[in-house]
mmCIF file of C-alpha atoms and ligand atoms in Angstrom:
data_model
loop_
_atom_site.group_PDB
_atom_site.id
_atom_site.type_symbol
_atom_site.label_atom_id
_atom_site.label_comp_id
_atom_site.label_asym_id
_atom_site.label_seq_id
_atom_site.Cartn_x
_atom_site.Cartn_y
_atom_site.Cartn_z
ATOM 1 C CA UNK A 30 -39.680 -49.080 -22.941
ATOM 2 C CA UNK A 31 -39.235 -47.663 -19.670
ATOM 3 C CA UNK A 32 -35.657 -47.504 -19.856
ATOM 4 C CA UNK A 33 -33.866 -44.710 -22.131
ATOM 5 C CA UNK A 34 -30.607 -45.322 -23.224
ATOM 6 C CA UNK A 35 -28.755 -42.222 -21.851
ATOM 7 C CA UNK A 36 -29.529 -42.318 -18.544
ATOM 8 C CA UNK A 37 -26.915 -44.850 -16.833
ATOM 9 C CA UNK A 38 -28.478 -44.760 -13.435
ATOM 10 C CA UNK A 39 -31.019 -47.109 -14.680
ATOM 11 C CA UNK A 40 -28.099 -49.861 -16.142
ATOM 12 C CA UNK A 41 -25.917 -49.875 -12.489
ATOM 13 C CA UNK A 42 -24.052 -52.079 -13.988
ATOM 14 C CA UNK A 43 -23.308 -50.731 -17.487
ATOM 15 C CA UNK A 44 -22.360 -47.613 -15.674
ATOM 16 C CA UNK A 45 -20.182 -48.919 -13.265
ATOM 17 C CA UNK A 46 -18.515 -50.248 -16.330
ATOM 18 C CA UNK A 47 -18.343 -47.225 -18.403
ATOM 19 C CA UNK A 48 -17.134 -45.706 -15.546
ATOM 20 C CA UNK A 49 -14.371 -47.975 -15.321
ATOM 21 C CA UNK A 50 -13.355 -47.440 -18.419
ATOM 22 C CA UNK A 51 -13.118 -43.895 -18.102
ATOM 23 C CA UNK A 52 -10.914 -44.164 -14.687
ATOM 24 C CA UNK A 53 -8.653 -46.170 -16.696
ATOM 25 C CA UNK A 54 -7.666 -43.538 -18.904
ATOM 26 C CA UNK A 55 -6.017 -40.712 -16.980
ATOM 27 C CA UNK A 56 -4.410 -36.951 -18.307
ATOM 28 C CA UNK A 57 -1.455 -37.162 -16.716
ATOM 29 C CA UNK A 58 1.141 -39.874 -15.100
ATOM 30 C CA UNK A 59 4.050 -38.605 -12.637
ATOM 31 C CA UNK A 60 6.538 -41.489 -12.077
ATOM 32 C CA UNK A 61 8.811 -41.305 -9.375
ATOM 33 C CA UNK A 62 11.591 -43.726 -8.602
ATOM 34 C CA UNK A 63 12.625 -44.286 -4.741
ATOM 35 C CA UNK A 64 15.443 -45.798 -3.306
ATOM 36 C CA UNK A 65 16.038 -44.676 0.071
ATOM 37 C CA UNK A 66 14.227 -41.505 0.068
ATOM 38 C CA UNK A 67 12.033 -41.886 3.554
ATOM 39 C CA UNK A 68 12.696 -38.293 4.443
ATOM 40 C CA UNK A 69 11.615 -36.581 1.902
ATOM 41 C CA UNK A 70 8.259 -38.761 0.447
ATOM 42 C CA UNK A 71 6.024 -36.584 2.301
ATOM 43 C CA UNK A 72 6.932 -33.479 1.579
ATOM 44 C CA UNK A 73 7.479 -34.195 -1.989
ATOM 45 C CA UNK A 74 3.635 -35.399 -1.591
ATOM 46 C CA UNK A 75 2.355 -32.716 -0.342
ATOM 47 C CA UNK A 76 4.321 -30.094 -3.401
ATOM 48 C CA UNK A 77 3.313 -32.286 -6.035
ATOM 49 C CA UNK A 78 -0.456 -32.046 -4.492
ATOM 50 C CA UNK A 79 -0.331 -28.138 -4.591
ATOM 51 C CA UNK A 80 0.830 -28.512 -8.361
ATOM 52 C CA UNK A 81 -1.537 -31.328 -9.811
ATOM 53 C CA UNK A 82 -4.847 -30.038 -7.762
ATOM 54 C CA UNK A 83 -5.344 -27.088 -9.336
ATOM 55 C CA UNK A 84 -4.647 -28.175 -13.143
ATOM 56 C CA UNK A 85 -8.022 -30.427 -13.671
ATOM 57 C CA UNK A 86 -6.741 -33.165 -15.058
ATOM 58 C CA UNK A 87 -6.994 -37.156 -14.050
ATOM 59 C CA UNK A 88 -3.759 -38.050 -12.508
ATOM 60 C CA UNK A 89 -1.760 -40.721 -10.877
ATOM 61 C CA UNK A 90 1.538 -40.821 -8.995
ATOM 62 C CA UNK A 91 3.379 -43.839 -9.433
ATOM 63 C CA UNK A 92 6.567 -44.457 -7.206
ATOM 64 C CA UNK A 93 8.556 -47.112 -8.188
ATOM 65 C CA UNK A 94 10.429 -48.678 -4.897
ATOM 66 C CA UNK A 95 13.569 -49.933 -6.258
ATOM 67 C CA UNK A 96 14.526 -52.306 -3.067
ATOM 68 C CA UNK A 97 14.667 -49.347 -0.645
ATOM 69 C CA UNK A 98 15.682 -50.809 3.103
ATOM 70 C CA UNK A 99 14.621 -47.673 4.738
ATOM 71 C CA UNK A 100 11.293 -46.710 5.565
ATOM 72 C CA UNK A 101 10.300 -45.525 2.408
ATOM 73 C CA UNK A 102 7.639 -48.014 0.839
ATOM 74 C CA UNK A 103 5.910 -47.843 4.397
ATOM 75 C CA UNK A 104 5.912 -44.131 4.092
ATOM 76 C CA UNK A 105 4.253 -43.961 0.752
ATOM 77 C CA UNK A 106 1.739 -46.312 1.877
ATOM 78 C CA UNK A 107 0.766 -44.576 4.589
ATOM 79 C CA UNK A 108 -0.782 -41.830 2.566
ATOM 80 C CA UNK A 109 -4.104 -42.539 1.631
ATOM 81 C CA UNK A 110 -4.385 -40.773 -2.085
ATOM 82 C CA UNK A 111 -6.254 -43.338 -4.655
ATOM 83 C CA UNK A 112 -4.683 -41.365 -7.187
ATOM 84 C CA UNK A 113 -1.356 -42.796 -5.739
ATOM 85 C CA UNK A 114 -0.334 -46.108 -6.682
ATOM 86 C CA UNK A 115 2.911 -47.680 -5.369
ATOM 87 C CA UNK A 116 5.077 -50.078 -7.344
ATOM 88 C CA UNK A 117 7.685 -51.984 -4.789
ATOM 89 C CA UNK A 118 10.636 -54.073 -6.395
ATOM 90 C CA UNK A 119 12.005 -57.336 -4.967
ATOM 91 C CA UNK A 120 15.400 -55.816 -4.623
ATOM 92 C CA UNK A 121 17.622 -52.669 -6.143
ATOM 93 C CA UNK A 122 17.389 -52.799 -9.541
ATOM 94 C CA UNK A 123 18.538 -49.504 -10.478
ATOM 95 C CA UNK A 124 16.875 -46.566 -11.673
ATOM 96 C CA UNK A 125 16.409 -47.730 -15.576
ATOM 97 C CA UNK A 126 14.249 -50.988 -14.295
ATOM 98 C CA UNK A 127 12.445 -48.384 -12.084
ATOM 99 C CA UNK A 128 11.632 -46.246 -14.761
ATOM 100 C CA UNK A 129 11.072 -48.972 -17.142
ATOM 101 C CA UNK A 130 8.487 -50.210 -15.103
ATOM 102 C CA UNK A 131 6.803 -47.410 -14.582
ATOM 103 C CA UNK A 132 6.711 -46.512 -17.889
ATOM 104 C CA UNK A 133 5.203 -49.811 -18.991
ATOM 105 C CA UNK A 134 2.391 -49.431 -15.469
ATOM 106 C CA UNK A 135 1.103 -45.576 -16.458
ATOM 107 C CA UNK A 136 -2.078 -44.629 -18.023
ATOM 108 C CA UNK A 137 -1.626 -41.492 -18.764
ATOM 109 C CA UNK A 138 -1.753 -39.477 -21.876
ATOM 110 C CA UNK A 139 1.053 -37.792 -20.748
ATOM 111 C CA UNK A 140 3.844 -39.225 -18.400
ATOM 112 C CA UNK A 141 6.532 -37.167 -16.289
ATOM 113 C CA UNK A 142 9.178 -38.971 -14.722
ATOM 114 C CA UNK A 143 11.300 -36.872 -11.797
ATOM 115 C CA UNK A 144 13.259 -37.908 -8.953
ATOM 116 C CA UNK A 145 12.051 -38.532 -5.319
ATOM 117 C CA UNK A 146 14.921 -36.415 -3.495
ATOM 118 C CA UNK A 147 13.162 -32.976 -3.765
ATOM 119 C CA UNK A 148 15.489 -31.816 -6.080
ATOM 120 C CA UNK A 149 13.494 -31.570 -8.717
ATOM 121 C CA UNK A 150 10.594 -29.327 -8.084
ATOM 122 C CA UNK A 151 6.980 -30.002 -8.260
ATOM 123 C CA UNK A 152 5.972 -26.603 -9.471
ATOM 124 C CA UNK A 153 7.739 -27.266 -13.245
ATOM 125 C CA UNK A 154 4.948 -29.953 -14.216
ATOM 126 C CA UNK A 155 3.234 -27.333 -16.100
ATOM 127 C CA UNK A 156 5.722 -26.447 -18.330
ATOM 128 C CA UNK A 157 6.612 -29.778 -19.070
ATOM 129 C CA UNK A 158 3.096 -30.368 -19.844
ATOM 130 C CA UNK A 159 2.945 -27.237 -22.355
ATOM 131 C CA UNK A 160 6.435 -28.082 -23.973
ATOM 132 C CA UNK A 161 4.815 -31.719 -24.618
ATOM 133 C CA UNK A 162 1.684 -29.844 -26.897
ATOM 134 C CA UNK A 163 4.717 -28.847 -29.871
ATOM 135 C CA UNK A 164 7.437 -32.054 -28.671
ATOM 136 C CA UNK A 165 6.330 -35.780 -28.507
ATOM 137 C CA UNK A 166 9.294 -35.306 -25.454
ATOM 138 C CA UNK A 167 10.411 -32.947 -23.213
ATOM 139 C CA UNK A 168 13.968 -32.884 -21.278
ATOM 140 C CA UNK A 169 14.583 -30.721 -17.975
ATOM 141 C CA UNK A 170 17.972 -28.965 -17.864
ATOM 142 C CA UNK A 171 19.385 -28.234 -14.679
ATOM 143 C CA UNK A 172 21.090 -25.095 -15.266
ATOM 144 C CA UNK A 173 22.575 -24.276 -12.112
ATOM 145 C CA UNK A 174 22.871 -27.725 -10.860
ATOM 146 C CA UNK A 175 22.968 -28.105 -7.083
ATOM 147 C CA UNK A 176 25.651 -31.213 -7.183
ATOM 148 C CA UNK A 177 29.373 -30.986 -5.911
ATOM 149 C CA UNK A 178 31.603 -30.372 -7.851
ATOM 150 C CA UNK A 179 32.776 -33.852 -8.565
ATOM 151 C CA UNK A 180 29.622 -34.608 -10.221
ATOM 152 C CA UNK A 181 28.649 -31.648 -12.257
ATOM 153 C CA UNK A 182 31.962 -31.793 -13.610
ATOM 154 C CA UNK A 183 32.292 -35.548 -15.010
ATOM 155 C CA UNK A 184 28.461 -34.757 -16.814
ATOM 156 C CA UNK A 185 29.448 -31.383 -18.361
ATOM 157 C CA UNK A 186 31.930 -33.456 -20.091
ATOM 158 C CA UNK A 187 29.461 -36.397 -20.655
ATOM 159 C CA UNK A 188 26.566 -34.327 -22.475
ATOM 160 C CA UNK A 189 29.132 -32.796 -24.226
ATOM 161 C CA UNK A 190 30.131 -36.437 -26.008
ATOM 162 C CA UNK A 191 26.746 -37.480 -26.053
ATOM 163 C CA UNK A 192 25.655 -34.218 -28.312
ATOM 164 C CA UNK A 193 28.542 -34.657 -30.432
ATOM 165 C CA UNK A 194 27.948 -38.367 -30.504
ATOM 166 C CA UNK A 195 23.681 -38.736 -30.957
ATOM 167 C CA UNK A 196 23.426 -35.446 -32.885
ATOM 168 C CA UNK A 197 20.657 -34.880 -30.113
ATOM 169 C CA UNK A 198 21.400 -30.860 -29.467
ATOM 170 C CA UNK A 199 20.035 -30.722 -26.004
ATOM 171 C CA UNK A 200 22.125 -29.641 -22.870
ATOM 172 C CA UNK A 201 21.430 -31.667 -20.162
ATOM 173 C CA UNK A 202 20.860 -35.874 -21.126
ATOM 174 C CA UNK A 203 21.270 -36.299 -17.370
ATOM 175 C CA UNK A 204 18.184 -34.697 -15.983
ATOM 176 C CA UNK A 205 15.913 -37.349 -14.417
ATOM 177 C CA UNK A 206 13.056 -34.883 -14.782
ATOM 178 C CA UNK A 207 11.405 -35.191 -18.107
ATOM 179 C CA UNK A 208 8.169 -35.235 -20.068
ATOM 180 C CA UNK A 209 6.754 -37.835 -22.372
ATOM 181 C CA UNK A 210 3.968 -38.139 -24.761
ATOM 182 C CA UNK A 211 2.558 -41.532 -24.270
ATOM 183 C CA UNK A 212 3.275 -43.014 -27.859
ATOM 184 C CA UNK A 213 7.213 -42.727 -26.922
ATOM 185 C CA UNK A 214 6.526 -43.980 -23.710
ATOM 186 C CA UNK A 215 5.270 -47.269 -25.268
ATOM 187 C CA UNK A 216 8.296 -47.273 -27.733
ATOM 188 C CA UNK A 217 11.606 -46.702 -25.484
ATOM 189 C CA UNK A 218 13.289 -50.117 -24.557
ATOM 190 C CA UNK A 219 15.067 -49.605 -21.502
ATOM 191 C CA UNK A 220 17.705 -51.173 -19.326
ATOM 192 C CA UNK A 221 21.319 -51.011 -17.845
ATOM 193 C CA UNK A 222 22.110 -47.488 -17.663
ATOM 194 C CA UNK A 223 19.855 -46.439 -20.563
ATOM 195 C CA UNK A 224 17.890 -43.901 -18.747
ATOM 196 C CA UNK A 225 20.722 -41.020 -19.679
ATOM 197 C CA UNK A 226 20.139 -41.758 -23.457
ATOM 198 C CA UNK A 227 16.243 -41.608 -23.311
ATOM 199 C CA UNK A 228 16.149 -38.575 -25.558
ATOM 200 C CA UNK A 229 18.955 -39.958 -27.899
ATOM 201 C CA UNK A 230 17.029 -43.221 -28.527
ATOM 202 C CA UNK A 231 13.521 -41.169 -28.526
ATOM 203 C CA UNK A 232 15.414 -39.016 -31.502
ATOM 204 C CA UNK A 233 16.485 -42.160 -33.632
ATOM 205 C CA UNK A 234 13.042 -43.665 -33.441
ATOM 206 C CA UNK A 235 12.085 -40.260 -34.807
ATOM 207 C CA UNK A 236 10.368 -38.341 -31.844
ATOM 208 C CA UNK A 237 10.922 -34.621 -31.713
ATOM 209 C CA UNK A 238 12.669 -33.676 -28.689
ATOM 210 C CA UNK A 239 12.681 -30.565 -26.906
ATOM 211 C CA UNK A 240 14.534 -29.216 -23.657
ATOM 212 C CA UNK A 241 12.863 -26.813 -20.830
ATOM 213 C CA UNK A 242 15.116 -25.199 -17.997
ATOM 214 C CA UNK A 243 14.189 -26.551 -14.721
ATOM 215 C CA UNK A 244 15.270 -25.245 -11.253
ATOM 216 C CA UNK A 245 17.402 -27.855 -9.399
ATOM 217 C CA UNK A 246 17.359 -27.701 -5.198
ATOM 218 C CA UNK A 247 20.298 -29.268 -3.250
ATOM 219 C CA UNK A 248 19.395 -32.680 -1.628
ATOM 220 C CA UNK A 249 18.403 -31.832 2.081
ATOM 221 C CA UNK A 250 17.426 -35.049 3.033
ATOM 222 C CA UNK A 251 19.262 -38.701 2.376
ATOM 223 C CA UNK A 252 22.431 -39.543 0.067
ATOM 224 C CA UNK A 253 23.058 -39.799 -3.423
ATOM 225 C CA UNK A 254 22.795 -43.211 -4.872
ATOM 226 C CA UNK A 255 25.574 -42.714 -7.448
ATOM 227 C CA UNK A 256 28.994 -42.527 -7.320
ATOM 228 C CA UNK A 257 31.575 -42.820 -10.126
ATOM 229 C CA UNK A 258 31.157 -46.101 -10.724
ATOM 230 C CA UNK A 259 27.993 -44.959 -12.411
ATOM 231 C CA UNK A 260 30.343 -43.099 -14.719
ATOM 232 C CA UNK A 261 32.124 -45.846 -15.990
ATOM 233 C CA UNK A 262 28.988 -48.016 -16.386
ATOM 234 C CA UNK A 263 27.097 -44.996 -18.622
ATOM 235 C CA UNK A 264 30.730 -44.791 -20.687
ATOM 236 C CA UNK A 265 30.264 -48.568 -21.392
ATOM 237 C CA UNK A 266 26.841 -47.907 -22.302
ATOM 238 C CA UNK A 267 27.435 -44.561 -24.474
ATOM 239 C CA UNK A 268 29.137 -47.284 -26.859
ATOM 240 C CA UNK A 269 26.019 -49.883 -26.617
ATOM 241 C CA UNK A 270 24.061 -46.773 -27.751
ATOM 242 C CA UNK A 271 26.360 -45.280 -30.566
ATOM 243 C CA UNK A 272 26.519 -49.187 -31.578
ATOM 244 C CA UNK A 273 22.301 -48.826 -31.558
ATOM 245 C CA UNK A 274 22.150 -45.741 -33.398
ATOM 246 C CA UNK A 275 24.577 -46.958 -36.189
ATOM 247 C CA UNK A 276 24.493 -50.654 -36.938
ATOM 248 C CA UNK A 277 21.708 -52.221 -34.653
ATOM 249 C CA UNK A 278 19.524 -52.871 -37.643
ATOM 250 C CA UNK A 279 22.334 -54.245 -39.899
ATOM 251 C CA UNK A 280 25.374 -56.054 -37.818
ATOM 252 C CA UNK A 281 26.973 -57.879 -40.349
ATOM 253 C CA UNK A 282 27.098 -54.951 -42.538
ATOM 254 C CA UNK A 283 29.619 -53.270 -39.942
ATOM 255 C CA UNK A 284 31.527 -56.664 -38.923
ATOM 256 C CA UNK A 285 31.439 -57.746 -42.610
ATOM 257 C CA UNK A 286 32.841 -54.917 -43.471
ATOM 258 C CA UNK A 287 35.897 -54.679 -41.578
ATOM 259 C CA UNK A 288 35.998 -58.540 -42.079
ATOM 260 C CA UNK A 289 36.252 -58.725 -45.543
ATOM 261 C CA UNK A 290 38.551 -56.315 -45.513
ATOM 262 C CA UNK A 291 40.882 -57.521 -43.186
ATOM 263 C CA UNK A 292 40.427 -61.150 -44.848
ATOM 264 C CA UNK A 293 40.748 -59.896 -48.524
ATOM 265 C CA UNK A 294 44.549 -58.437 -47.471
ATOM 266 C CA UNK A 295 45.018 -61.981 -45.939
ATOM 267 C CA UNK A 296 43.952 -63.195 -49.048
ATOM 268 C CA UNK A 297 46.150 -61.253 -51.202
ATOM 269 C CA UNK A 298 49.528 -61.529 -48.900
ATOM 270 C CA UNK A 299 48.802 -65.584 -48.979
ATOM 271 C CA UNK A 300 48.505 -66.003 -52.786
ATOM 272 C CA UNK A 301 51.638 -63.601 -52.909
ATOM 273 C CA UNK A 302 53.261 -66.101 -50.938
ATOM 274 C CA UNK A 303 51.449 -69.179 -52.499
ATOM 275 C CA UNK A 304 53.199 -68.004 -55.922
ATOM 276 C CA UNK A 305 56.625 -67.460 -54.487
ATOM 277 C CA UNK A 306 56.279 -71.319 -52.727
ATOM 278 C CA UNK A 307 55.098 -72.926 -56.688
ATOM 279 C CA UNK A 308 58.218 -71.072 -57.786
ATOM 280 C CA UNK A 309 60.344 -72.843 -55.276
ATOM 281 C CA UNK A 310 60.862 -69.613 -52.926
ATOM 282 C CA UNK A 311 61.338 -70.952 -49.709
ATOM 283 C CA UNK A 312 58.542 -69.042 -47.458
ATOM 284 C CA UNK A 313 58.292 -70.930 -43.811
ATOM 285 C CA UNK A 314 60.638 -68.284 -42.425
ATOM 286 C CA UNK A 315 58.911 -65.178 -43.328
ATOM 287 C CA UNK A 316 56.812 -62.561 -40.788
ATOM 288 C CA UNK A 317 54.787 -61.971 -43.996
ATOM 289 C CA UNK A 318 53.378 -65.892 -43.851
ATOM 290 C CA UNK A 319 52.312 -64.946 -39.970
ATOM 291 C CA UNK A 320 50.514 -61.892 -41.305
ATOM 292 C CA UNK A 321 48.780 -63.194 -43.983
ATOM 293 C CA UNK A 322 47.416 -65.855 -41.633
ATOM 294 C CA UNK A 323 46.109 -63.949 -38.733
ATOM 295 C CA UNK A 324 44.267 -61.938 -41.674
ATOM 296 C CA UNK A 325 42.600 -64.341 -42.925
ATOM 297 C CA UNK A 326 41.467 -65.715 -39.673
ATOM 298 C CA UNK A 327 40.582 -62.495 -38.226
ATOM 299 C CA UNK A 328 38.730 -61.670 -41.080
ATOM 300 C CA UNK A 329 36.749 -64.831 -41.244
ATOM 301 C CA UNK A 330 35.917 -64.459 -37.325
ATOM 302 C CA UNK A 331 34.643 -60.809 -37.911
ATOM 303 C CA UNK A 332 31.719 -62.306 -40.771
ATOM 304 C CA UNK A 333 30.677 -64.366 -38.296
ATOM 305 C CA UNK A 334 30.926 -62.524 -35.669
ATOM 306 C CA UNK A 335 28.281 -60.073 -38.009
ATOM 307 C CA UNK A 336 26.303 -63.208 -39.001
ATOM 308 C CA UNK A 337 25.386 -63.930 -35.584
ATOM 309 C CA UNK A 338 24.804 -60.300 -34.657
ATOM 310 C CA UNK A 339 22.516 -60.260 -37.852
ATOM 311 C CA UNK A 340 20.887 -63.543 -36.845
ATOM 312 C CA UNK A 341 20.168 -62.610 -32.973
ATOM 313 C CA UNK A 342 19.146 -58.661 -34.213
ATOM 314 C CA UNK A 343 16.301 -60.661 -36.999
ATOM 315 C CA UNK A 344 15.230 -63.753 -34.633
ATOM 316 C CA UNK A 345 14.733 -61.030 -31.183
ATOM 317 C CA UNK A 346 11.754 -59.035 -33.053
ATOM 318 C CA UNK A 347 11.705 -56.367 -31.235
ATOM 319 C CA UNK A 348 11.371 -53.998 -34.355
ATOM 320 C CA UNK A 349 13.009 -50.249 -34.649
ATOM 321 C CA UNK A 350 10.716 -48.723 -36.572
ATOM 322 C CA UNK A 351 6.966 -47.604 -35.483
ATOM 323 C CA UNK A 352 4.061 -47.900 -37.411
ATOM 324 C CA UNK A 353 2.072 -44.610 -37.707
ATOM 325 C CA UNK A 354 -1.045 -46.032 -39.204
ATOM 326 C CA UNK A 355 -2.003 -49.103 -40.157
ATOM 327 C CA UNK A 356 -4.887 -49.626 -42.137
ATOM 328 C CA UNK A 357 -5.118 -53.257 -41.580
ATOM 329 C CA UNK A 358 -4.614 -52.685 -37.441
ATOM 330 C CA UNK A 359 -8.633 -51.793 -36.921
ATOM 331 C CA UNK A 360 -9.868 -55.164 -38.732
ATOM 332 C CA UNK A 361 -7.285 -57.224 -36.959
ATOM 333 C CA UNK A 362 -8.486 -55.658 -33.731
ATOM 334 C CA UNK A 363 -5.468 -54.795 -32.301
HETATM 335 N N1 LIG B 22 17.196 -44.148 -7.493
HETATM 336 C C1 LIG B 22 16.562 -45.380 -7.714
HETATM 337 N N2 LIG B 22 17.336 -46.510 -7.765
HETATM 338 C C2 LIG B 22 18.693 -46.469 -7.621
HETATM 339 C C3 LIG B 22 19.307 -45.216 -7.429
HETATM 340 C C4 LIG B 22 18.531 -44.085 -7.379
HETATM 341 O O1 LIG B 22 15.345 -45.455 -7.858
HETATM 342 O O2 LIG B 22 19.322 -47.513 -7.659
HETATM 343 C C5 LIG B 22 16.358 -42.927 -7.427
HETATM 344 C C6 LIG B 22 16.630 -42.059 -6.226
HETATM 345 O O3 LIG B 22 15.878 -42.472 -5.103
HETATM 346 C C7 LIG B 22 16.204 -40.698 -6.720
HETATM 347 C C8 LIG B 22 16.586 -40.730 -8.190
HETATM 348 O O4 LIG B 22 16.687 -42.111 -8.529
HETATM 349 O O5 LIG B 22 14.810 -40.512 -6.610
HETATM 350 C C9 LIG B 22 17.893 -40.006 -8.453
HETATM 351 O O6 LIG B 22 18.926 -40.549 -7.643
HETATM 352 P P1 LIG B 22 20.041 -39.649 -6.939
HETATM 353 O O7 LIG B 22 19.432 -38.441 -6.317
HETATM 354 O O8 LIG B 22 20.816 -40.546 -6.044
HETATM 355 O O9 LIG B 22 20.949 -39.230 -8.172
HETATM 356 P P2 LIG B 22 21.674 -37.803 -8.373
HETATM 357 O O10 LIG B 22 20.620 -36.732 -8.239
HETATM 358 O O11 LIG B 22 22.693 -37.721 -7.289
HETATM 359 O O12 LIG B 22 22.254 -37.875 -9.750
HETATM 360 MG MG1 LIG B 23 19.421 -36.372 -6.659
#
């Protein structure tokens, strides 16, 4: 025929297609999540356009509007960028939702999440993006971080327990600024306050994870969105994650444990006293009958407290492990 396969501009449509399909798949995706941040969407625009213009690759710039009230989503729509694409929330759902939902919206090969207060600087993006060719993630560390006092403070302390406590041995867990390959991008579940423990649940699925320096500017422009309520709430979920990291696959194995412990010395102090009652002991008035009791009781309530957890953990199916290969996934066509 007339037509030679190889030259699309005869098949408009197959090209627009292919075409399509190559659009879809993009280098590099920078998610930002907003809340409040009017005053500073521009300018933040305009740095991260120096930086991404002259590296040649296909990129997109997500924000995520967490419920802002300000002028903020209007702002970022007023920009005319196709290479921008603008995510707005029903209400304030906090930063993890934002991030979550950027995460699961990105086509990128790569994805770099920062914040949208200018404190984290555009002009890093290529580091992070060299770190992330020897780490499947990449954490920013905010050496001299440009917080008061009050702030910097509580999270020297915090990274400190979260090291100790993850075995993760990076400085700063903190640092909204980070770099993802897209495989642990598709694998991180997250919610609550979960976006501090990224790396520390990117380690336990068995990601390498690797930490950059990163210059951090004073916010200029709007307020902080976190106080030290936010403090409390990541304590709270420092256990959730230590709980995670140690028992999430096996409940009962934790509860069961302590509850057959606890149960067994119920056990034992209530046959004690069983054999002094056949003997004709009187027993009714003794602290030990009280004791062995609550034991028991406890104990019991502590296997099925683990039951359940075992139950819920095997019935949610959202597995912990990640399958590298799978030789069966190509004939399946997944
Ligand atoms: N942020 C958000 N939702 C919230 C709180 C904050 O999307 O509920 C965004 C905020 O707009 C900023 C980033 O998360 O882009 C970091 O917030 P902030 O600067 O207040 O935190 P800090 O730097 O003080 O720790
Ligand atoms: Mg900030």
């Amino acid at each position: 025929g007339i037509y030679t396969i190889g030259y699309p501009a005869y098949f408009p449509d197959a090209y627009s297609i292919q075409n399509d399909y190559i659009s879809n798949k993009l280098d590099l995706s920078i998610i930002i999540p907003v809340y409040n941040e009017e005053e500073n969407i521009l300018e933040l625009y305009e740095k991260l356009c120096c930086v991404l213009s002259v590296l040649d690759k296909r990129y997109e710039i997500i924000f995520v509007d967490d419920g802002s009230t300000d002028n903020t989503f209007e702002t970022i729509k007023s920009i005319q960028d196709s290479n921008i694409r603008i995510l707005r929330f029903q209400r304030n759902y906090g930063k993890a939702a934002a991030l979550s939902c950027g995460f699961n919206k990105s086509r990128g090969e790569y994805v770099i999440t920062m914040d949208g207060d200018l404190q984290d600087d555009p002009k890093e993006i290529p580091r992070f993006l060299e770190k992330l060719k020897e780490f499947d993630m990449v954490s920013g560390w905010k050496v001299k971080r440009q917080d008061p006092l009050s702030k910097t403070l509580p999270s020297k302390c915090f990274n400190k327990l979260t090291r100790f406590i993850t075995g993760v041995k990076i400085n700063d867990f903190n640092c909204g600024y980070k770099g993802y390959r897209r495989e642990v991008v598709k694998n991180i579940n997250l919610y609550g306050e979960f976006h501090r423990y990224i790396p520390a649940l990117a380690h336990w699925k068995g990601y390498t994870v690797g930490e950059i320096e990163v210059e951090h500017h004073p916010r200029i422009h709007g307020k902080s969105k976190y106080g030290a309520e936010r403090l409390f709430k990541g304590f709270l979920d420092l256990i959730t994650v230590t709980f995670l990291m140690l028992y999430k696959k096996r409940p009962l194995h934790m509860f069961g444990g302590i509850g057959m412990l606890l149960g067994f010395s119920g056990i034992i102090i209530s046959l004690y006293l069983f054999s002094l009652w056949v003997t004709g002991t009187r027993i009714g008035d003794r602290p030990l009958l009280m004791l062995g009791i609550l034991l028991t009781v406890i104990g019991a309530q502590f296997i099925s407290l683990g039951l359940i957890g075992e139950l819920i953990t095997n019935s949610r199916n959202n597995d912990d492990y990640i399958i590298k290969f799978d030789s069966h996934e190509l004939e399946n066509g997944r």
